[in-house]
Short mmCIF file of C-alpha atoms in Angstrom, two decimals:
data_model
loop_
_atom_site.label_atom_id
_atom_site.label_comp_id
_atom_site.label_asym_id
_atom_site.label_seq_id
_atom_site.Cartn_x
_atom_site.Cartn_y
_atom_site.Cartn_z
CA MET A 808 13.12 -3.32 -14.78
CA GLY A 809 10.05 -1.14 -15.35
CA PRO A 810 7.02 -2.13 -17.32
CA PHE A 811 7.89 0.10 -20.17
CA SER A 812 11.53 -0.89 -20.55
CA VAL A 813 12.84 -1.91 -23.91
CA LEU A 814 15.03 -4.93 -24.40
CA SER A 815 16.92 -5.90 -27.50
CA LYS A 816 16.31 -9.64 -26.91
CA ALA A 817 12.95 -11.30 -27.49
CA THR A 818 12.41 -12.14 -23.80
CA GLN A 819 12.28 -10.23 -20.62
CA HIS A 820 13.95 -11.92 -17.64
CA THR A 821 12.31 -11.31 -14.31
CA LYS A 822 13.63 -12.39 -10.94
CA SER A 823 11.90 -11.81 -7.57
CA THR A 824 13.40 -12.71 -4.26
CA TYR A 825 11.96 -12.61 -0.78
CA SER A 826 13.94 -13.75 2.26
CA SER A 827 13.61 -13.82 5.97
CA LYS A 828 15.21 -15.59 8.90
CA SER A 829 12.92 -18.57 8.44
CA ALA A 830 12.29 -18.73 4.72
CA LYS A 831 13.62 -17.78 1.27
CA VAL A 832 11.63 -17.85 -1.88
CA ILE A 833 13.04 -17.17 -5.30
CA VAL A 834 10.83 -16.99 -8.43
CA ASP A 835 12.71 -16.95 -11.70
CA ILE A 836 10.58 -16.58 -14.83
CA ASP A 837 11.23 -15.93 -18.50
CA GLU A 838 8.37 -13.99 -20.00
CA PRO A 839 7.80 -12.91 -23.59
CA LEU A 840 8.29 -9.14 -23.99
CA VAL A 841 4.86 -7.53 -24.59
CA GLU A 842 3.62 -4.01 -25.28
CA PRO A 843 2.52 -1.95 -22.32
CA LYS A 844 -1.16 -2.11 -21.45
CA PHE A 845 -1.46 1.70 -21.27
CA PRO A 846 -0.01 4.37 -23.53
CA ILE A 847 3.51 5.37 -22.33
CA LYS A 848 2.55 9.13 -22.55
CA GLN A 849 0.27 8.52 -19.52
CA TYR A 850 3.44 8.01 -17.34
CA GLU A 851 6.58 9.91 -16.54
CA TYR A 852 9.99 8.60 -15.49
CA ILE A 853 11.29 9.99 -12.20
CA GLU A 854 14.49 8.75 -10.59
CA GLY A 855 14.14 5.25 -12.16
CA ARG A 856 10.45 4.87 -11.24
CA ASN A 857 7.23 5.26 -13.41
CA TYR A 858 4.59 7.68 -12.23
CA ARG A 859 1.15 8.44 -13.63
CA GLN A 860 0.75 11.80 -15.25
CA THR A 861 -2.18 13.49 -13.49
CA LYS A 862 -3.30 16.86 -12.37
CA LYS A 863 -4.19 15.59 -8.89
CA PRO A 864 -1.04 15.55 -6.72
CA SER A 865 -2.50 12.98 -4.37
CA GLU A 866 -2.52 10.47 -7.27
CA GLN A 867 1.15 10.74 -7.99
CA PHE A 868 2.85 10.06 -4.63
CA LEU A 869 3.65 6.36 -5.30
CA PRO A 870 4.86 4.90 -8.48
CA CYS A 871 3.02 2.41 -10.87
CA ASP A 872 5.64 -0.10 -11.89
CA ASP A 873 6.91 -3.62 -11.38
CA GLU A 874 8.67 -2.75 -8.14
CA GLU A 875 5.50 -1.32 -6.66
CA ILE A 876 3.60 -4.46 -7.57
CA GLU A 877 6.23 -6.54 -5.79
CA ARG A 878 5.88 -4.40 -2.72
CA LEU A 879 2.11 -4.81 -2.63
CA GLN A 880 2.57 -8.54 -3.13
CA ILE A 881 4.62 -8.76 0.02
CA ASN A 882 2.30 -6.25 1.78
CA HIS A 883 -0.76 -8.43 1.24
CA LEU A 884 0.75 -11.32 3.21
CA LEU A 885 -0.05 -9.24 6.32
CA PHE A 886 -3.20 -7.39 5.42
CA ASN A 887 -5.16 -6.02 2.50
CA ALA A 888 -5.68 -7.52 -0.99
CA GLY A 889 -2.45 -6.54 -2.67
CA PRO A 890 -2.29 -6.48 -6.50
CA GLY A 891 -5.23 -8.93 -6.90
CA TRP A 892 -3.59 -11.89 -5.25
CA TRP A 893 -5.99 -12.21 -2.38
CA ILE A 894 -9.14 -12.24 -4.54
CA MET A 895 -7.52 -14.82 -6.88
CA ASP A 896 -6.82 -17.08 -3.93
CA MET A 897 -10.41 -16.74 -2.71
CA ALA A 898 -11.75 -17.46 -6.16
CA LYS A 899 -9.84 -20.73 -6.31
CA GLN A 900 -10.85 -21.73 -2.76
CA TYR A 901 -14.56 -21.00 -3.43
CA PRO A 902 -15.15 -21.76 -7.15
CA LYS A 903 -18.97 -21.53 -6.82
CA SER A 904 -18.78 -17.84 -5.74
CA HIS A 905 -18.36 -14.84 -7.92
CA PHE A 906 -15.59 -12.36 -7.04
CA THR A 907 -15.20 -8.83 -8.51
CA ALA A 908 -12.21 -6.68 -7.64
CA VAL A 909 -11.74 -2.97 -8.31
CA ASP A 910 -8.13 -1.73 -7.61
CA ALA A 911 -6.90 1.78 -7.26
CA VAL A 912 -3.58 3.57 -6.89
CA ILE A 913 -2.24 3.62 -3.32
CA TYR A 914 -2.84 7.07 -1.54
CA PRO A 915 -4.98 8.61 -4.24
CA ILE A 916 -7.83 9.31 -1.72
CA SER A 917 -8.10 12.76 -0.15
CA GLN A 918 -10.42 13.49 2.76
CA GLN A 919 -13.09 14.78 0.28
CA ASP A 920 -12.76 11.66 -1.81
CA TRP A 921 -13.39 9.44 1.29
CA GLU A 922 -16.55 11.52 2.08
CA THR A 923 -17.76 10.87 -1.42
CA MET A 924 -16.64 7.33 -1.79
CA ILE A 925 -18.08 5.85 1.44
CA PRO A 926 -21.77 6.71 0.56
CA GLU A 927 -21.19 5.20 -2.84
CA ILE A 928 -19.81 1.94 -1.42
CA VAL A 929 -22.83 1.70 0.82
CA ARG A 930 -25.13 2.38 -2.17
CA VAL A 931 -23.72 -0.26 -4.48
CA THR A 932 -23.48 -2.93 -1.70
CA LYS A 933 -26.19 -5.67 -2.07
CA PRO A 934 -28.74 -5.63 0.76
CA GLY A 935 -27.41 -8.05 3.38
CA GLY A 936 -23.97 -7.72 2.04
CA PHE A 937 -20.87 -6.73 4.09
CA ILE A 938 -18.46 -3.82 3.82
CA GLU A 939 -14.96 -4.09 5.12
CA PHE A 940 -12.20 -1.47 5.41
CA VAL A 941 -8.64 -2.40 6.36
CA GLU A 942 -6.24 0.49 6.72
CA LEU A 943 -2.85 1.19 8.37
CA GLY A 944 -3.08 3.46 11.42
CA GLY A 945 -0.88 6.21 9.84
CA SER A 946 1.80 6.28 12.48
CA ILE A 947 4.64 4.07 13.79
CA GLN A 948 5.19 3.76 17.51
CA ASP A 949 8.49 3.37 19.57
CA VAL A 950 10.64 4.92 16.77
CA GLY A 951 14.21 6.07 16.74
CA PRO A 952 15.39 9.51 15.64
CA ASN A 953 15.82 8.74 11.95
CA LEU A 954 12.42 6.92 11.53
CA SER A 955 10.81 9.86 13.50
CA ILE A 956 12.15 12.40 10.99
CA TRP A 957 11.09 10.26 8.03
CA MET A 958 7.52 9.86 9.56
CA MET A 959 7.33 13.70 10.17
CA ARG A 960 8.32 14.41 6.50
CA LEU A 961 5.95 11.80 5.16
CA THR A 962 3.03 13.11 7.16
CA VAL A 963 3.68 16.75 6.06
CA SER A 964 4.04 15.71 2.36
CA LEU A 965 0.78 13.75 2.53
CA GLN A 966 -1.07 16.65 4.31
CA THR A 967 -0.02 19.07 1.61
CA ARG A 968 -1.92 16.66 -0.75
CA ASN A 969 -4.90 16.69 1.44
CA ILE A 970 -4.50 13.08 2.47
CA ASN A 971 -5.59 12.10 5.90
CA LEU A 972 -3.24 9.54 7.48
CA LYS A 973 -5.58 9.07 10.51
CA ILE A 974 -8.60 8.04 8.35
CA ALA A 975 -8.39 4.41 9.65
CA SER A 976 -9.59 5.38 13.13
CA GLN A 977 -12.37 7.60 11.70
CA LEU A 978 -14.03 5.08 9.48
CA GLU A 979 -16.30 3.64 12.13
CA SER A 980 -17.93 7.02 12.93
CA MET A 981 -18.30 7.72 9.22
CA ILE A 982 -20.15 4.38 8.62
CA GLN A 983 -22.30 5.01 11.72
CA SER A 984 -23.95 8.02 9.94
CA PHE A 985 -25.84 5.61 7.58
CA ASP A 986 -29.30 4.46 8.65
CA ASN A 987 -29.26 1.50 6.31
CA VAL A 988 -26.10 -0.12 7.88
CA ARG A 989 -25.92 -2.28 11.00
CA HIS A 990 -23.67 -4.62 12.93
CA ILE A 991 -20.70 -2.12 12.73
CA GLU A 992 -17.61 -3.59 14.25
CA SER A 993 -14.26 -1.80 14.41
CA SER A 994 -10.92 -2.73 16.12
CA HIS A 995 -7.24 -3.10 15.33
CA ARG A 996 -4.32 -5.48 15.54
CA SER A 997 -0.66 -4.44 16.20
CA ALA A 998 2.09 -5.47 13.95
CA PRO A 999 5.79 -5.53 15.00
CA ILE A 1000 8.29 -4.10 12.52
CA GLY A 1001 11.58 -6.00 12.26
CA TRP A 1002 11.19 -8.17 15.41
CA TYR A 1003 9.04 -10.87 16.84
CA GLY A 1004 9.56 -13.49 14.18
CA ARG A 1005 8.48 -13.79 10.61
CA ASN A 1006 5.64 -11.37 10.77
CA GLY A 1007 8.07 -8.72 11.95
CA ASP A 1008 10.52 -9.51 9.15
CA ILE A 1009 7.70 -9.13 6.57
CA MET A 1010 6.41 -5.90 7.98
CA LEU A 1011 10.01 -4.50 7.98
CA GLU A 1012 10.40 -5.51 4.36
CA CYS A 1013 7.00 -3.73 3.62
CA ILE A 1014 8.46 -0.55 5.29
CA GLN A 1015 11.80 -0.80 3.46
CA ARG A 1016 10.02 -1.15 0.09
CA LEU A 1017 7.86 1.82 0.96
CA PHE A 1018 11.07 3.84 1.76
CA ASP A 1019 12.15 3.11 -1.79
CA SER A 1020 8.75 3.67 -3.42
CA ILE A 1021 8.22 7.24 -2.06
CA LYS A 1022 11.98 8.31 -2.26
CA PRO A 1023 11.58 10.43 -5.51
CA LYS A 1024 8.64 12.40 -4.20
CA LEU A 1025 9.90 12.84 -0.63
CA CYS A 1026 13.36 13.93 -1.87
CA GLU A 1027 11.64 16.40 -4.14
CA ASP A 1028 9.36 17.75 -1.40
CA TRP A 1029 12.20 18.25 1.14
CA SER A 1030 15.06 19.11 -1.31
CA MET A 1031 17.10 16.15 -0.18
CA ASN A 1032 19.62 14.38 -2.26
CA LEU A 1033 19.14 10.66 -2.87
CA ALA A 1034 22.37 9.61 -1.06
CA LYS A 1035 21.39 11.41 2.11
CA TYR A 1036 17.87 9.78 1.92
CA ASP A 1037 19.29 6.28 1.44
CA LYS A 1038 21.55 6.77 4.44
CA MET A 1039 18.69 8.04 6.63
CA VAL A 1040 16.29 5.21 5.79
CA GLU A 1041 19.01 2.55 6.22
CA ALA A 1042 19.47 3.82 9.75
CA ALA A 1043 15.72 3.99 10.28
CA ALA A 1044 15.30 0.31 9.29
CA ALA A 1045 17.96 -0.70 11.86
CA GLU A 1046 16.19 1.38 14.45
CA CYS A 1047 12.99 -0.56 13.95
CA ARG A 1048 14.75 -3.62 15.37
CA ASP A 1049 16.52 -1.81 18.15
CA PHE A 1050 13.52 0.24 19.44
CA LYS A 1051 11.06 -2.67 18.66
CA SER A 1052 8.89 -0.38 16.53
CA TRP A 1053 5.28 -1.37 15.69
CA CYS A 1054 2.17 0.00 14.04
CA ASN A 1055 -1.61 -0.67 14.19
CA ILE A 1056 -3.75 -2.08 11.42
CA HIS A 1057 -7.35 -1.00 11.77
CA TYR A 1058 -10.42 -2.77 10.32
CA THR A 1059 -14.07 -1.70 10.17
CA ILE A 1060 -16.79 -4.13 9.18
CA ALA A 1061 -20.43 -3.42 8.66
CA GLN A 1062 -23.59 -5.02 7.10
CA LYS A 1063 -26.05 -3.33 4.87
CA LYS A 1064 -29.59 -3.92 6.08
CA LYS A 1065 -31.88 -6.22 4.11
CA LYS A 1066 -34.87 -4.66 2.50
#
């Protein structure tokens, strides 16, 4: 059910399920049907998903709908902020602190955008404040044949939109170019996909939801029918367990010098 769906009844019924070998959580909520927060004309409907209408191809690779919010909600259990859940948790835990969150569409940032954005992040950071980047490494290791093909096609599709999948490993050197930044620390953690317990199960679900989110655009780029794509990613998900696939999550932390 997308955010702009129309129901004949007065309520919209939403059900979200997450399951793994060790846990299963079901949330079942009845919500009043409300008007969309943004004009519908700003979006277009492609293969069952809502996408922003924009002249920048990099901003229209992933959809903007309920399913994407659910994917990000699962994603933030491993890293990143998700659709605002992390900052809300922090605000509850530290009520005397003030938290401000600015969200953006996933994958809208081209190489040129990064080069413009990082100086601005440094500029607006309070002296003595900290800057933190957490990004996926941009590749999956120990992959089977189907996942290898999917990764190749994803990489090419993003490169045609001038999106740098390797930016995570380059952030440290980009931050080091600023004289007013100190205590720069950069490292990574490896995440199993589909194996090694609950973390692996969650990471696999993140990948499977990503398979679904980018399906319309990847099929369009590579002239692939939806049934063939579904068959390929189903095999790719199974390969993650068989080949014990994994990926790196990079982080870079720095402190702005005090005046």
